[in-house]
Amino acid sequence: MILSHEHRFIYIRCRKTASTSIELALSRVCGPDDVITPIQNAGHEALRRSLGGRGPQNHADPDGTARFYGHMPAAEVRLLVGEKVWTSYYTWCVERNPWDKVISRYYARHRDPATRPPLSTFLESGSAHYVVNFRLYTVGSEVVTDHIARFENLGPELDRIAERLGLPRDALELPRANGEHRTDRRHHSALYSADERDFVAELFAPEISLLGYRFTDGLEPGPGNEP
C-alpha cells in the first residue's frame, strides 16, 4: 500500500488487480515522507528503481517492525493513520471481476501445464480464497474507501484518479510488472463448469452484490452469449 502525504492519498492494494504495477507507478510521484511498502519480489524492486521510483520507506519502526505492509486492510490503515488523515485524504483501491480474477490466480499459481491441476481441484484446495479482497476495503461490510476503481476499465480509471490528485496525465502509466501467465486466452466463462461457476459466485458473493459483477462480463454479444 502507499500513503502519500505529498499528494494526500492512500492506495489500498488488492490482490490480482495490477497492484504491483500500480504501486511501481505511484512510487515515481511519492515524496520523502510518504509511506511505501516493500514488494516481495526482488526483481520488482529492481524494476521500481530503474523506473525512477522511490523504494520502500517509512513503513517500519526503527527496530524494523513493520507498521504498514502490502495487502493491508483499510481498517488497519485507518486505525494507524487516524481519522483526520483517513477522512481528509483520497482513499482508493482496484477490484476485478471475481471469475476472471480466480482464473488469473489459477494460472499464476500453476504455471507449468504438466503439473497444473484441474480448476475444480484448485478451487477445492482453498487457493481462490487468497484473492477475496472484500475485507481490504470494507469494515463490517461497509465500504470505507472513497473509490473502488474497476480493473476492467483501468486505463480511464487511472486517468481520472491522476486528475483528481493533480498528478501529470502520464503519472499512472503502468509498467508491466507481473506478466500474464494464462495460456488459455478464451473468455473466462469458457473455462468454468456450472459447479465451478457457482462455487466462485458463492465465495465472492459480497463483492458481486456490491459491484454488480456478472459471469458474462466482457463477453462479446453473440449466439449463446446473452447475459
PDB file of C-alpha atoms in Angstrom:
ATOM      1  CA  MET A   1       0.000   0.000   0.000  1.00  0.00           C
ATOM      2  CA  ILE A   2       1.022   3.609  -0.361  1.00  0.00           C
ATOM      3  CA  LEU A   3       0.263   6.552   1.918  1.00  0.00           C
ATOM      4  CA  SER A   4       1.186   9.811   0.219  1.00  0.00           C
ATOM      5  CA  HIS A   5       1.244  12.913   2.379  1.00  0.00           C
ATOM      6  CA  GLU A   6       2.625  14.861  -0.568  1.00  0.00           C
ATOM      7  CA  HIS A   7      -0.440  14.167  -2.729  1.00  0.00           C
ATOM      8  CA  ARG A   8      -2.889  13.326   0.064  1.00  0.00           C
ATOM      9  CA  PHE A   9      -3.980   9.859  -0.995  1.00  0.00           C
ATOM     10  CA  ILE A  10      -3.987   6.325   0.381  1.00  0.00           C
ATOM     11  CA  TYR A  11      -3.845   3.394  -2.033  1.00  0.00           C
ATOM     12  CA  ILE A  12      -5.144   0.083  -0.672  1.00  0.00           C
ATOM     13  CA  ARG A  13      -3.515  -2.776  -2.534  1.00  0.00           C
ATOM     14  CA  CYS A  14      -5.947  -5.531  -3.610  1.00  0.00           C
ATOM     15  CA  ARG A  15      -4.772  -8.870  -4.983  1.00  0.00           C
ATOM     16  CA  LYS A  16      -4.692  -9.714  -8.717  1.00  0.00           C
ATOM     17  CA  THR A  17      -5.677  -6.190  -9.745  1.00  0.00           C
ATOM     18  CA  ALA A  18      -2.398  -4.950 -11.301  1.00  0.00           C
ATOM     19  CA  SER A  19      -1.445  -3.792  -7.811  1.00  0.00           C
ATOM     20  CA  THR A  20       2.300  -4.253  -8.308  1.00  0.00           C
ATOM     21  CA  SER A  21       2.289  -2.183 -11.499  1.00  0.00           C
ATOM     22  CA  ILE A  22       0.161   0.498  -9.840  1.00  0.00           C
ATOM     23  CA  GLU A  23       2.489   0.651  -6.856  1.00  0.00           C
ATOM     24  CA  LEU A  24       5.534   0.952  -9.113  1.00  0.00           C
ATOM     25  CA  ALA A  25       3.893   3.853 -10.951  1.00  0.00           C
ATOM     26  CA  LEU A  26       2.820   5.603  -7.753  1.00  0.00           C
ATOM     27  CA  SER A  27       6.341   5.292  -6.342  1.00  0.00           C
ATOM     28  CA  ARG A  28       7.527   7.722  -9.001  1.00  0.00           C
ATOM     29  CA  VAL A  29       5.384  10.561  -7.622  1.00  0.00           C
ATOM     30  CA  CYS A  30       5.931   9.945  -3.906  1.00  0.00           C
ATOM     31  CA  GLY A  31       7.858  12.312  -1.658  1.00  0.00           C
ATOM     32  CA  PRO A  32      10.411  11.584   1.087  1.00  0.00           C
ATOM     33  CA  ASP A  33       7.800  11.485   3.863  1.00  0.00           C
ATOM     34  CA  ASP A  34       5.393   9.146   2.089  1.00  0.00           C
ATOM     35  CA  VAL A  35       4.885   5.524   3.133  1.00  0.00           C
ATOM     36  CA  ILE A  36       5.811   2.907   0.537  1.00  0.00           C
ATOM     37  CA  THR A  37       5.614  -0.762   1.468  1.00  0.00           C
ATOM     38  CA  PRO A  38       8.058  -3.388   0.170  1.00  0.00           C
ATOM     39  CA  ILE A  39       7.258  -5.607  -2.787  1.00  0.00           C
ATOM     40  CA  GLN A  40       8.253  -9.191  -2.053  1.00  0.00           C
ATOM     41  CA  ASN A  41       9.753  -9.896  -5.462  1.00  0.00           C
ATOM     42  CA  ALA A  42      13.324  -8.554  -5.622  1.00  0.00           C
ATOM     43  CA  GLY A  43      13.029  -8.191  -9.378  1.00  0.00           C
ATOM     44  CA  HIS A  44      10.112  -5.830  -8.916  1.00  0.00           C
ATOM     45  CA  GLU A  45      12.122  -3.684  -6.534  1.00  0.00           C
ATOM     46  CA  ALA A  46      14.882  -3.513  -9.142  1.00  0.00           C
ATOM     47  CA  LEU A  47      12.297  -2.515 -11.741  1.00  0.00           C
ATOM     48  CA  ARG A  48      10.991   0.157  -9.400  1.00  0.00           C
ATOM     49  CA  ARG A  49      14.468   1.664  -9.095  1.00  0.00           C
ATOM     50  CA  SER A  50      15.046   1.523 -12.851  1.00  0.00           C
ATOM     51  CA  LEU A  51      11.804   3.449 -13.392  1.00  0.00           C
ATOM     52  CA  GLY A  52      12.930   6.198 -11.042  1.00  0.00           C
ATOM     53  CA  GLY A  53      10.546   5.290  -8.247  1.00  0.00           C
ATOM     54  CA  ARG A  54      11.260   5.507  -4.548  1.00  0.00           C
ATOM     55  CA  GLY A  55      11.882   2.218  -2.810  1.00  0.00           C
ATOM     56  CA  PRO A  56      10.276   1.028   0.431  1.00  0.00           C
ATOM     57  CA  GLN A  57      10.337   3.781   3.045  1.00  0.00           C
ATOM     58  CA  ASN A  58       8.688   4.879   6.296  1.00  0.00           C
ATOM     59  CA  HIS A  59       6.777   1.611   6.612  1.00  0.00           C
ATOM     60  CA  ALA A  60       8.528   0.201   9.693  1.00  0.00           C
ATOM     61  CA  ASP A  61       9.510   1.242  13.201  1.00  0.00           C
ATOM     62  CA  PRO A  62      13.210   1.916  13.943  1.00  0.00           C
ATOM     63  CA  ASP A  63      13.581  -1.647  15.233  1.00  0.00           C
ATOM     64  CA  GLY A  64      12.410  -2.983  11.873  1.00  0.00           C
ATOM     65  CA  THR A  65       8.910  -3.969  12.974  1.00  0.00           C
ATOM     66  CA  ALA A  66       6.543  -3.417  10.066  1.00  0.00           C
ATOM     67  CA  ARG A  67       3.757  -0.937  10.710  1.00  0.00           C
ATOM     68  CA  PHE A  68       2.445  -0.819   7.148  1.00  0.00           C
ATOM     69  CA  TYR A  69       2.518  -3.768   4.738  1.00  0.00           C
ATOM     70  CA  GLY A  70       1.465  -4.653   1.203  1.00  0.00           C
ATOM     71  CA  HIS A  71      -2.073  -6.010   1.283  1.00  0.00           C
ATOM     72  CA  MET A  72      -3.034  -4.113   4.424  1.00  0.00           C
ATOM     73  CA  PRO A  73      -6.791  -3.795   5.074  1.00  0.00           C
ATOM     74  CA  ALA A  74      -8.261  -0.315   5.109  1.00  0.00           C
ATOM     75  CA  ALA A  75      -9.438  -0.882   8.684  1.00  0.00           C
ATOM     76  CA  GLU A  76      -5.848  -1.308   9.888  1.00  0.00           C
ATOM     77  CA  VAL A  77      -4.573   1.633   7.856  1.00  0.00           C
ATOM     78  CA  ARG A  78      -7.330   3.895   9.186  1.00  0.00           C
ATOM     79  CA  LEU A  79      -6.542   2.888  12.752  1.00  0.00           C
ATOM     80  CA  LEU A  80      -2.848   3.601  12.245  1.00  0.00           C
ATOM     81  CA  VAL A  81      -3.132   6.957  10.459  1.00  0.00           C
ATOM     82  CA  GLY A  82      -6.084   8.260  12.482  1.00  0.00           C
ATOM     83  CA  GLU A  83      -9.470   9.583  11.424  1.00  0.00           C
ATOM     84  CA  LYS A  84      -8.205  13.048  10.488  1.00  0.00           C
ATOM     85  CA  VAL A  85      -5.825  11.730   7.844  1.00  0.00           C
ATOM     86  CA  TRP A  86      -8.164   8.977   6.684  1.00  0.00           C
ATOM     87  CA  THR A  87     -11.118  11.288   6.099  1.00  0.00           C
ATOM     88  CA  SER A  88      -9.117  14.117   4.530  1.00  0.00           C
ATOM     89  CA  TYR A  89      -7.027  12.007   2.118  1.00  0.00           C
ATOM     90  CA  TYR A  90      -8.375  10.391  -1.055  1.00  0.00           C
ATOM     91  CA  THR A  91      -8.607   6.652  -0.396  1.00  0.00           C
ATOM     92  CA  TRP A  92      -8.916   4.185  -3.244  1.00  0.00           C
ATOM     93  CA  CYS A  93      -8.332   0.659  -4.476  1.00  0.00           C
ATOM     94  CA  VAL A  94      -8.977  -1.510  -7.537  1.00  0.00           C
ATOM     95  CA  GLU A  95     -11.279  -4.518  -7.783  1.00  0.00           C
ATOM     96  CA  ARG A  96     -11.758  -7.122 -10.523  1.00  0.00           C
ATOM     97  CA  ASN A  97     -14.458  -9.471 -11.782  1.00  0.00           C
ATOM     98  CA  PRO A  98     -14.072 -12.463  -9.434  1.00  0.00           C
ATOM     99  CA  TRP A  99     -14.418 -15.169 -12.099  1.00  0.00           C
ATOM    100  CA  ASP A 100     -11.672 -13.523 -14.143  1.00  0.00           C
ATOM    101  CA  LYS A 101      -9.574 -12.871 -11.048  1.00  0.00           C
ATOM    102  CA  VAL A 102      -9.707 -16.518  -9.974  1.00  0.00           C
ATOM    103  CA  ILE A 103      -8.564 -17.679 -13.414  1.00  0.00           C
ATOM    104  CA  SER A 104      -5.649 -15.248 -13.238  1.00  0.00           C
ATOM    105  CA  ARG A 105      -4.703 -16.615  -9.819  1.00  0.00           C
ATOM    106  CA  TYR A 106      -5.075 -20.203 -11.059  1.00  0.00           C
ATOM    107  CA  TYR A 107      -2.597 -19.734 -13.899  1.00  0.00           C
ATOM    108  CA  ALA A 108      -0.189 -17.678 -11.791  1.00  0.00           C
ATOM    109  CA  ARG A 109      -0.189 -20.339  -9.086  1.00  0.00           C
ATOM    110  CA  HIS A 110       0.218 -23.245 -11.520  1.00  0.00           C
ATOM    111  CA  ARG A 111       2.414 -22.057 -14.374  1.00  0.00           C
ATOM    112  CA  ASP A 112       3.593 -25.455 -15.599  1.00  0.00           C
ATOM    113  CA  PRO A 113       0.891 -27.116 -17.745  1.00  0.00           C
ATOM    114  CA  ALA A 114       2.377 -30.512 -16.949  1.00  0.00           C
ATOM    115  CA  THR A 115       1.605 -30.178 -13.238  1.00  0.00           C
ATOM    116  CA  ARG A 116      -1.394 -27.849 -13.368  1.00  0.00           C
ATOM    117  CA  PRO A 117      -4.375 -29.422 -11.560  1.00  0.00           C
ATOM    118  CA  PRO A 118      -7.941 -29.200 -12.837  1.00  0.00           C
ATOM    119  CA  LEU A 119      -9.680 -25.952 -11.943  1.00  0.00           C
ATOM    120  CA  SER A 120     -12.041 -27.866  -9.655  1.00  0.00           C
ATOM    121  CA  THR A 121      -9.087 -29.167  -7.620  1.00  0.00           C
ATOM    122  CA  PHE A 122      -7.651 -25.668  -7.375  1.00  0.00           C
ATOM    123  CA  LEU A 123     -10.963 -24.338  -6.063  1.00  0.00           C
ATOM    124  CA  GLU A 124     -11.380 -27.177  -3.574  1.00  0.00           C
ATOM    125  CA  SER A 125      -7.864 -26.536  -2.209  1.00  0.00           C
ATOM    126  CA  GLY A 126      -8.902 -23.107  -0.953  1.00  0.00           C
ATOM    127  CA  SER A 127      -6.403 -21.250  -3.146  1.00  0.00           C
ATOM    128  CA  ALA A 128      -9.100 -18.989  -4.585  1.00  0.00           C
ATOM    129  CA  HIS A 129      -9.709 -17.540  -1.119  1.00  0.00           C
ATOM    130  CA  TYR A 130      -6.386 -15.696  -1.496  1.00  0.00           C
ATOM    131  CA  VAL A 131      -7.929 -13.243  -3.962  1.00  0.00           C
ATOM    132  CA  VAL A 132     -11.005 -12.360  -1.897  1.00  0.00           C
ATOM    133  CA  ASN A 133     -10.392  -8.622  -1.481  1.00  0.00           C
ATOM    134  CA  PHE A 134     -13.698  -7.564   0.084  1.00  0.00           C
ATOM    135  CA  ARG A 135     -12.310  -7.227   3.609  1.00  0.00           C
ATOM    136  CA  LEU A 136      -9.491  -4.994   2.348  1.00  0.00           C
ATOM    137  CA  TYR A 137     -11.797  -2.091   1.502  1.00  0.00           C
ATOM    138  CA  THR A 138     -14.693  -2.670   3.893  1.00  0.00           C
ATOM    139  CA  VAL A 139     -15.367  -2.618   7.611  1.00  0.00           C
ATOM    140  CA  GLY A 140     -18.372  -4.639   8.715  1.00  0.00           C
ATOM    141  CA  SER A 141     -19.431  -4.973   5.045  1.00  0.00           C
ATOM    142  CA  GLU A 142     -19.433  -1.173   4.650  1.00  0.00           C
ATOM    143  CA  VAL A 143     -17.120   0.287   2.006  1.00  0.00           C
ATOM    144  CA  VAL A 144     -14.676   2.699   3.663  1.00  0.00           C
ATOM    145  CA  THR A 145     -12.614   3.837   0.660  1.00  0.00           C
ATOM    146  CA  ASP A 146     -13.633   6.847  -1.395  1.00  0.00           C
ATOM    147  CA  HIS A 147     -13.422   4.945  -4.653  1.00  0.00           C
ATOM    148  CA  ILE A 148     -13.210   1.383  -5.968  1.00  0.00           C
ATOM    149  CA  ALA A 149     -11.744   1.507  -9.469  1.00  0.00           C
ATOM    150  CA  ARG A 150     -12.648  -1.229 -11.942  1.00  0.00           C
ATOM    151  CA  PHE A 151      -9.791  -3.348 -13.257  1.00  0.00           C
ATOM    152  CA  GLU A 152     -11.774  -3.894 -16.453  1.00  0.00           C
ATOM    153  CA  ASN A 153     -11.655  -0.151 -17.150  1.00  0.00           C
ATOM    154  CA  LEU A 154      -8.301   0.509 -15.541  1.00  0.00           C
ATOM    155  CA  GLY A 155      -6.769   2.968 -18.014  1.00  0.00           C
ATOM    156  CA  PRO A 156      -9.594   5.535 -17.883  1.00  0.00           C
ATOM    157  CA  GLU A 157      -9.996   4.937 -14.146  1.00  0.00           C
ATOM    158  CA  LEU A 158      -6.342   5.785 -13.503  1.00  0.00           C
ATOM    159  CA  ASP A 159      -6.568   8.852 -15.741  1.00  0.00           C
ATOM    160  CA  ARG A 160      -9.438  10.159 -13.612  1.00  0.00           C
ATOM    161  CA  ILE A 161      -7.591   9.369 -10.381  1.00  0.00           C
ATOM    162  CA  ALA A 162      -4.478  11.184 -11.619  1.00  0.00           C
ATOM    163  CA  GLU A 163      -6.627  14.206 -12.476  1.00  0.00           C
ATOM    164  CA  ARG A 164      -8.349  14.031  -9.087  1.00  0.00           C
ATOM    165  CA  LEU A 165      -4.961  14.049  -7.336  1.00  0.00           C
ATOM    166  CA  GLY A 166      -3.481  16.773  -9.518  1.00  0.00           C
ATOM    167  CA  LEU A 167      -0.864  14.441 -10.992  1.00  0.00           C
ATOM    168  CA  PRO A 168       0.511  14.645 -14.541  1.00  0.00           C
ATOM    169  CA  ARG A 169      -1.581  12.722 -17.052  1.00  0.00           C
ATOM    170  CA  ASP A 170       1.157  10.136 -17.589  1.00  0.00           C
ATOM    171  CA  ALA A 171       1.905   9.686 -13.877  1.00  0.00           C
ATOM    172  CA  LEU A 172      -0.089   6.465 -13.674  1.00  0.00           C
ATOM    173  CA  GLU A 173       1.042   4.883 -16.914  1.00  0.00           C
ATOM    174  CA  LEU A 174       1.666   1.338 -15.772  1.00  0.00           C
ATOM    175  CA  PRO A 175       4.879  -0.613 -16.295  1.00  0.00           C
ATOM    176  CA  ARG A 176       4.489  -4.316 -16.976  1.00  0.00           C
ATOM    177  CA  ALA A 177       5.391  -5.995 -13.706  1.00  0.00           C
ATOM    178  CA  ASN A 178       3.627  -9.337 -13.407  1.00  0.00           C
ATOM    179  CA  GLY A 179       3.295 -10.932 -16.821  1.00  0.00           C
ATOM    180  CA  GLU A 180       0.068 -12.764 -17.550  1.00  0.00           C
ATOM    181  CA  HIS A 181       0.758 -16.470 -17.055  1.00  0.00           C
ATOM    182  CA  ARG A 182      -2.564 -17.523 -18.506  1.00  0.00           C
ATOM    183  CA  THR A 183      -2.174 -19.677 -21.591  1.00  0.00           C
ATOM    184  CA  ASP A 184      -5.853 -20.128 -22.459  1.00  0.00           C
ATOM    185  CA  ARG A 185      -6.938 -16.710 -23.720  1.00  0.00           C
ATOM    186  CA  ARG A 186     -10.622 -17.522 -24.092  1.00  0.00           C
ATOM    187  CA  HIS A 187     -13.135 -15.525 -22.082  1.00  0.00           C
ATOM    188  CA  HIS A 188     -13.136 -16.815 -18.511  1.00  0.00           C
ATOM    189  CA  SER A 189     -16.707 -18.103 -18.840  1.00  0.00           C
ATOM    190  CA  ALA A 190     -15.454 -20.804 -21.223  1.00  0.00           C
ATOM    191  CA  LEU A 191     -13.140 -22.222 -18.552  1.00  0.00           C
ATOM    192  CA  TYR A 192     -15.705 -22.993 -15.852  1.00  0.00           C
ATOM    193  CA  SER A 193     -18.172 -25.779 -15.340  1.00  0.00           C
ATOM    194  CA  ALA A 194     -21.542 -24.804 -13.885  1.00  0.00           C
ATOM    195  CA  ASP A 195     -20.486 -26.068 -10.448  1.00  0.00           C
ATOM    196  CA  GLU A 196     -17.189 -24.160 -10.584  1.00  0.00           C
ATOM    197  CA  ARG A 197     -19.010 -21.003 -11.660  1.00  0.00           C
ATOM    198  CA  ASP A 198     -21.390 -21.329  -8.730  1.00  0.00           C
ATOM    199  CA  PHE A 199     -18.536 -22.004  -6.299  1.00  0.00           C
ATOM    200  CA  VAL A 200     -16.917 -18.681  -7.215  1.00  0.00           C
ATOM    201  CA  ALA A 201     -20.277 -16.917  -7.093  1.00  0.00           C
ATOM    202  CA  GLU A 202     -20.770 -18.081  -3.511  1.00  0.00           C
ATOM    203  CA  LEU A 203     -17.202 -17.328  -2.409  1.00  0.00           C
ATOM    204  CA  PHE A 204     -17.300 -13.794  -3.797  1.00  0.00           C
ATOM    205  CA  ALA A 205     -20.977 -13.071  -3.137  1.00  0.00           C
ATOM    206  CA  PRO A 206     -20.388  -9.813  -1.201  1.00  0.00           C
ATOM    207  CA  GLU A 207     -18.387  -8.087  -3.937  1.00  0.00           C
ATOM    208  CA  ILE A 208     -20.640  -9.466  -6.666  1.00  0.00           C
ATOM    209  CA  SER A 209     -23.600  -7.936  -4.862  1.00  0.00           C
ATOM    210  CA  LEU A 210     -21.775  -4.679  -4.183  1.00  0.00           C
ATOM    211  CA  LEU A 211     -20.292  -4.089  -7.623  1.00  0.00           C
ATOM    212  CA  GLY A 212     -22.769  -5.908  -9.840  1.00  0.00           C
ATOM    213  CA  TYR A 213     -20.341  -8.342 -11.435  1.00  0.00           C
ATOM    214  CA  ARG A 214     -21.733 -10.931 -13.834  1.00  0.00           C
ATOM    215  CA  PHE A 215     -20.239 -14.171 -15.075  1.00  0.00           C
ATOM    216  CA  THR A 216     -20.591 -12.928 -18.663  1.00  0.00           C
ATOM    217  CA  ASP A 217     -18.975  -9.509 -18.147  1.00  0.00           C
ATOM    218  CA  GLY A 218     -16.717  -8.700 -21.089  1.00  0.00           C
ATOM    219  CA  LEU A 219     -18.139 -11.431 -23.312  1.00  0.00           C
ATOM    220  CA  GLU A 220     -18.861 -10.246 -26.832  1.00  0.00           C
ATOM    221  CA  PRO A 221     -22.578 -10.470 -27.715  1.00  0.00           C
ATOM    222  CA  GLY A 222     -23.440 -13.407 -29.892  1.00  0.00           C
ATOM    223  CA  PRO A 223     -25.464 -16.627 -30.054  1.00  0.00           C
ATOM    224  CA  GLY A 224     -25.405 -18.239 -26.632  1.00  0.00           C
ATOM    225  CA  ASN A 225     -23.554 -15.303 -25.078  1.00  0.00           C
ATOM    226  CA  GLU A 226     -26.507 -13.355 -23.768  1.00  0.00           C
ATOM    227  CA  PRO A 227     -26.244 -12.253 -20.116  1.00  0.00           C
TER     228      PRO A 227
END
